Coordinates of C-alpha atoms and ligand atoms in Angstrom, one line a residue:
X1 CA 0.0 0.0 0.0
X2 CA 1.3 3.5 -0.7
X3 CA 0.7 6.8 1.1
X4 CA -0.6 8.6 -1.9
X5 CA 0.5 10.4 -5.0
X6 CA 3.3 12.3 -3.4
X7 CA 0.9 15.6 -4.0
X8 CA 0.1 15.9 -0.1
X9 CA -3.0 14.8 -0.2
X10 CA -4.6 11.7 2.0
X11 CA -5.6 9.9 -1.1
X12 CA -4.2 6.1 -0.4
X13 CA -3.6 4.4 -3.7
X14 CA -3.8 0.1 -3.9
X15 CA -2.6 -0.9 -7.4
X16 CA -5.1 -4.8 -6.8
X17 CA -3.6 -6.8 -9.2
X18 CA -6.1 -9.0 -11.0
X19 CA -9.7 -8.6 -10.8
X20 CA -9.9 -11.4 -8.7
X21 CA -7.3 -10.1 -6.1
X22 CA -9.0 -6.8 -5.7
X23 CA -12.0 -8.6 -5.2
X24 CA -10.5 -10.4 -2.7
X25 CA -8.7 -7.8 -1.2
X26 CA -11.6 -5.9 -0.8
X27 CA -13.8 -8.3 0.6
X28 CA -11.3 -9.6 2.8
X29 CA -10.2 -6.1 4.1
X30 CA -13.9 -5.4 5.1
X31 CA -14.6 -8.9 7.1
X32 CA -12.4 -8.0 9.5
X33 CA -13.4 -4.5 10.1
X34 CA -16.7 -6.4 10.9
X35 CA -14.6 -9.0 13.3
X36 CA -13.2 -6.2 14.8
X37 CA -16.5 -3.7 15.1
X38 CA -19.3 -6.6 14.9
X39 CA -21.9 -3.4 14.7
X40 CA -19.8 -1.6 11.9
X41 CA -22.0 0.8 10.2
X42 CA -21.5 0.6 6.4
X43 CA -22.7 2.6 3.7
X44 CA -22.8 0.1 0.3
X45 CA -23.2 1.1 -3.2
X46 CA -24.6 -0.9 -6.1
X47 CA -23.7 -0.9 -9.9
X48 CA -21.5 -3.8 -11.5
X49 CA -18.4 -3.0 -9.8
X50 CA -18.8 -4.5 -6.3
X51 CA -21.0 -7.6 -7.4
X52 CA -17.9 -9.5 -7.2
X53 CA -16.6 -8.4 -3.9
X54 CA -20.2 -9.3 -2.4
X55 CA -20.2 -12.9 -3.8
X56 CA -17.1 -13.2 -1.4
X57 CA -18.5 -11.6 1.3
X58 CA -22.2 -13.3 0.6
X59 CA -19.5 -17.0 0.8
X60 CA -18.0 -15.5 4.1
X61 CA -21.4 -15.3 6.2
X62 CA -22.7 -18.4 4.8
X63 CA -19.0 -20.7 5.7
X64 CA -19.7 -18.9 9.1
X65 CA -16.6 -16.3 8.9
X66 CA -18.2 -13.4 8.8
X67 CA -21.9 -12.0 10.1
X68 CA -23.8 -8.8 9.8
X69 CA -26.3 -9.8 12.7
X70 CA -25.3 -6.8 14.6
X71 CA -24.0 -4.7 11.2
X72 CA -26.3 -1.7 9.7
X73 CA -26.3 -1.0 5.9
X74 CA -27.1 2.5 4.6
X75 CA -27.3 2.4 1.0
X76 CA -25.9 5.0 -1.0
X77 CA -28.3 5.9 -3.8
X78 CA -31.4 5.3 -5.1
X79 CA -33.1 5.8 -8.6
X80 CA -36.2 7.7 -8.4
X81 CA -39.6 7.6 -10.9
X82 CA -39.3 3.5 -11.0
X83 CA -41.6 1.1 -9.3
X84 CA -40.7 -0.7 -5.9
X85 CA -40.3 -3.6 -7.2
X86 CA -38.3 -3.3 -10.3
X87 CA -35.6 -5.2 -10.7
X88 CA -33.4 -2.0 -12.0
X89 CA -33.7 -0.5 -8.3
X90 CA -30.7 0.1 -6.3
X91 CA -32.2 -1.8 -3.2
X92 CA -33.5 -4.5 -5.2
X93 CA -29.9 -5.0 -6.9
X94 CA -27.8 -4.7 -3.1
X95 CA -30.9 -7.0 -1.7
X96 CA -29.7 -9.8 -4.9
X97 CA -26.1 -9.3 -5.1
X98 CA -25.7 -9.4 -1.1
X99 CA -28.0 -8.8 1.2
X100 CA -30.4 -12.0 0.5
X101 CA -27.3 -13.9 1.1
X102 CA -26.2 -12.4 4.4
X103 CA -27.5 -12.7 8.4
X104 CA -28.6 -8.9 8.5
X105 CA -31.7 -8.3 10.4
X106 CA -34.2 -6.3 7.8
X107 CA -34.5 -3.8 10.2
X108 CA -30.7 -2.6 10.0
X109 CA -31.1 -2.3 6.3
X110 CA -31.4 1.3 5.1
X111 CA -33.0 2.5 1.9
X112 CA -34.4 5.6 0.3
X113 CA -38.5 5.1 0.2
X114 CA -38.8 8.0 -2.4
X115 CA -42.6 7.3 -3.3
X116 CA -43.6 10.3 -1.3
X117 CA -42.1 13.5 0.1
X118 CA -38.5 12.9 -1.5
X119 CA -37.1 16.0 0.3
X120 CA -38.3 15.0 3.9
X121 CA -36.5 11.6 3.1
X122 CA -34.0 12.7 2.5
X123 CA -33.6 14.6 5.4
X124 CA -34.8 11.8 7.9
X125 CA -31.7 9.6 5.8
X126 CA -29.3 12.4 6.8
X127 CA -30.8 11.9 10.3
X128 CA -29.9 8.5 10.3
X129 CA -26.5 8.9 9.2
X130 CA -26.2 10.7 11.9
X131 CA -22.5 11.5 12.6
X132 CA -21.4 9.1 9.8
X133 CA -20.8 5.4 8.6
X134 CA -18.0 3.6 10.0
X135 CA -17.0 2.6 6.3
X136 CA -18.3 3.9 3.0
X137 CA -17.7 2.0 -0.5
X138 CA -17.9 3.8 -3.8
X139 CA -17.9 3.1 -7.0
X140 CA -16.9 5.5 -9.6
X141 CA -18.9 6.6 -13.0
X142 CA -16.8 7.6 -15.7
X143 CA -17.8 11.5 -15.3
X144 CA -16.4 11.4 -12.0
X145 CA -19.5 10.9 -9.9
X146 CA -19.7 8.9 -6.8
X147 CA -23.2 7.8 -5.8
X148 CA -25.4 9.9 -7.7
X149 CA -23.4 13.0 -6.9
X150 CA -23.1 14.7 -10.5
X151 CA -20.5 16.9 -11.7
X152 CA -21.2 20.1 -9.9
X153 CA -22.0 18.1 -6.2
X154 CA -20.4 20.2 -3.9
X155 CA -18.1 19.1 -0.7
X156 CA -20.9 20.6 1.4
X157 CA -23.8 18.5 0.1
X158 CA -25.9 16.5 2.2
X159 CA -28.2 13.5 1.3
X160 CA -30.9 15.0 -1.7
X161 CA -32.8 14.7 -4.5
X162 CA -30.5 15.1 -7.6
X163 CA -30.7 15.1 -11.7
X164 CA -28.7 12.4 -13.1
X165 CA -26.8 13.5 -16.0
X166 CA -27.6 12.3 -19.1
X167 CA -24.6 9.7 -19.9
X168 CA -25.7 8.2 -16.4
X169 CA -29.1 7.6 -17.3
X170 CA -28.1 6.2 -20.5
X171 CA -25.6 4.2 -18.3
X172 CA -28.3 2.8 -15.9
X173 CA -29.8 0.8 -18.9
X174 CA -27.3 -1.9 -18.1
X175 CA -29.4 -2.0 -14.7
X176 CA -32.9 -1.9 -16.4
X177 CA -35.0 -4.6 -18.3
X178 CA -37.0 -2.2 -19.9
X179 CA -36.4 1.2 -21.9
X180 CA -37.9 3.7 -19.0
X181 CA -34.6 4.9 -17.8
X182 CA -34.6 7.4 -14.9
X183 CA -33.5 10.7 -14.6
X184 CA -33.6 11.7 -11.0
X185 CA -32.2 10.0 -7.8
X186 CA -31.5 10.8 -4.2
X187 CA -28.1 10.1 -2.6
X188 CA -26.3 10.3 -0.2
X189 CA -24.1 14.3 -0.2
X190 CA -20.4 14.4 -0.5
X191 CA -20.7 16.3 3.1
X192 CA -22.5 12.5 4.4
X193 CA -19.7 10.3 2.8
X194 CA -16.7 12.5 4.0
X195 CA -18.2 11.9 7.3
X196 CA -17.5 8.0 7.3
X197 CA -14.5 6.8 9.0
X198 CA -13.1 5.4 6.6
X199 CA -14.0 5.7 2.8
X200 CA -13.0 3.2 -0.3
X201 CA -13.5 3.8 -4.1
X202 CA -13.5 0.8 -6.0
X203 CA -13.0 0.7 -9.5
X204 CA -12.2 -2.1 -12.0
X205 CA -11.6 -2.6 -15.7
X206 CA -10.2 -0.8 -18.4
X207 CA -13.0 1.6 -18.8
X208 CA -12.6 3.0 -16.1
X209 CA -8.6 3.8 -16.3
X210 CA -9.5 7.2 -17.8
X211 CA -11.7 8.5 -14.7
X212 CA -9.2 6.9 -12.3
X213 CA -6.5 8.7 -13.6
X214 CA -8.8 12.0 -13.5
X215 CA -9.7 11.2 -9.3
X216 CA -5.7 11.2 -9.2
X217 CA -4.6 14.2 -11.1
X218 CA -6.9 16.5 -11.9
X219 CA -7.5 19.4 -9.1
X220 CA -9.6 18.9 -6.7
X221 CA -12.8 20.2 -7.6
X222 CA -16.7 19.7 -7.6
X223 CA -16.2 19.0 -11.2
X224 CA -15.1 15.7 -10.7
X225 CA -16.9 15.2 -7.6
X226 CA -14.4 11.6 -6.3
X227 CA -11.2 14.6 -6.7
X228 CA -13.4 15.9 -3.2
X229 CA -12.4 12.0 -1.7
X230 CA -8.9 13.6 -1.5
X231 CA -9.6 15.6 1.3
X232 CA -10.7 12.7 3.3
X233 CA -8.1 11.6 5.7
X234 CA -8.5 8.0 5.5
X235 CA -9.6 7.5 1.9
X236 CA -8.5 4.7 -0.3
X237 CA -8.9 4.1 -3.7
X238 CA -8.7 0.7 -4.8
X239 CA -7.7 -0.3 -8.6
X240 CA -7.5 -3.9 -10.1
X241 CA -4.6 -3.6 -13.1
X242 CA -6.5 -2.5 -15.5
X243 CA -8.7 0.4 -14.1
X244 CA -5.2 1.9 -12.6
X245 CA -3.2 1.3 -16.2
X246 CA -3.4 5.1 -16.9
X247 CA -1.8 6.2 -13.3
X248 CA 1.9 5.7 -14.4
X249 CA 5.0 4.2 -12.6
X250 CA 5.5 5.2 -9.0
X251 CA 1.8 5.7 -8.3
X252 CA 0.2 3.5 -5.7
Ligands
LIG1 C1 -24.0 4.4 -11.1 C2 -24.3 4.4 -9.5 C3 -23.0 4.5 -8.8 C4 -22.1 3.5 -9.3 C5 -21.6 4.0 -10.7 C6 -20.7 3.0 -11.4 O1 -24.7 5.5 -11.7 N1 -25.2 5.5 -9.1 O2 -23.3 4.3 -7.4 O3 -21.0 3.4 -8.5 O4 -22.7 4.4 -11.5 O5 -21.4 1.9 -11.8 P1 -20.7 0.6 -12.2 O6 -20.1 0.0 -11.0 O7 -21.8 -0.3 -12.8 O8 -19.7 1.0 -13.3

């Protein structure tokens, strides 16, 4: 593990290796946090990139290594305009990929409702949060967003209802069965996530080595809203091979 990109920053760069070693890694890395803080408060994301890294953890709980019975879940975004039980739905995805798998009492799982007042949600979410997650995992979309923070999200923003930017709704059809994409969401703020203790970025594949490199080098700015993750003092980001190809010798 390296302290950073030499720039200063708290930024913690793990080159993974394969896609299978990150996954590993990552999985690993987070079953003992739970060993060590049984009631660890974790905020999850969805999206292709951690499906792996549940699997492992999902094979964890179920060999009797690992258990979420006193764990609480706060997921980290939520598509809005799409029924409650479609498939394309952030909870529904975390509730396949993981949570269906794992000992976590229903109770300790929280979601965004978002069929009625989406602002007083919101709030109540932020309410929950309270002083912040233990551990936050992110994914990363390619303009730079985390959650459903969009370019523009700034490093005060709380949990809200947000416009998705138009590649990410054309993006989310890989979630969809059907062609009603959304264009709204609520999530979680950049101000909630740098609350966590402890924040990781995952990101895998070659298509995202261009966006990784960005988080890295570009300024920190609201314009690439994972640059913000910089300022976090226990951030990680966490590349297999190919999503950290761009970042050059010396890095991580
Ligand atoms: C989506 C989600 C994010 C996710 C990102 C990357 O829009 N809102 O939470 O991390 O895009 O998705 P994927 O992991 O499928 O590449």
């Amino acid at each position: 593990m390296s302290p950073g990109d030499g720039r200063g920053h708290a930024l913690r760069i793990l080159r993974a290796g394969t896609g299978e070693q990150w996954a590993t890694y990552i999985a690993e890395t987070l079953i003992a946090r739970l060993q060590v803080t049984p009631s660890l408060r974790v905020c999850l994301p969805t999206g292709l990139t951690p499906v792996p890294v549940y699997e492992r953890i999902a094979g964890a709980v179920a060999a009797g290594r690992a258990s979420f019975a006193r764990a609480e879940v706060f997921l980290l975004d939520e598509f809005g305009g799409v029924a409650p039980d479609d498939t394309g739905r952030c909870d529904q995805m975390l509730r396949r990929d993981l949570l269906d798998r794992i000992d976590l009492p229903p109770e300790r799982f929280h979601r965004f409702a978002l069929d009625g007042d989406v602002d007083a949600e919101c709030g109540a979410y932020e309410q929950a949060i309270g002083s912040g997650c233990d551990l936050t995992l992110l994914g990363i979309g390619r303009n730079g967003h985390v959650g459903m923070n969009e370019p523009g999200s700034g490093p005060e923003s709380l949990t809200r209802r947000v416009e998705l930017a138009p590649e990410t709704t054309a993006a989310s059809a890989r979630y969809f069965s059907h062609d009603r994409l959304p264009t709204w969401g609520a999530t979680m703020g950049i101000a909630t996530i740098m609350r966590s203790r402890e924040v990781w970025l995952l990101a895998t594949g070659t298509g995202k080595a261009p966006i990784v490199r960005r988080v890295v080098r570009d300024a920190i700015s609201p314009l690439v809203p994972a640059t913000l993750l910089r300022s976090h003092p226990a951030a990680m980001l966490i590349a297999d091979a190919d999503a950290s190809a761009l970042l050059g010798h010396g890095v991580g």
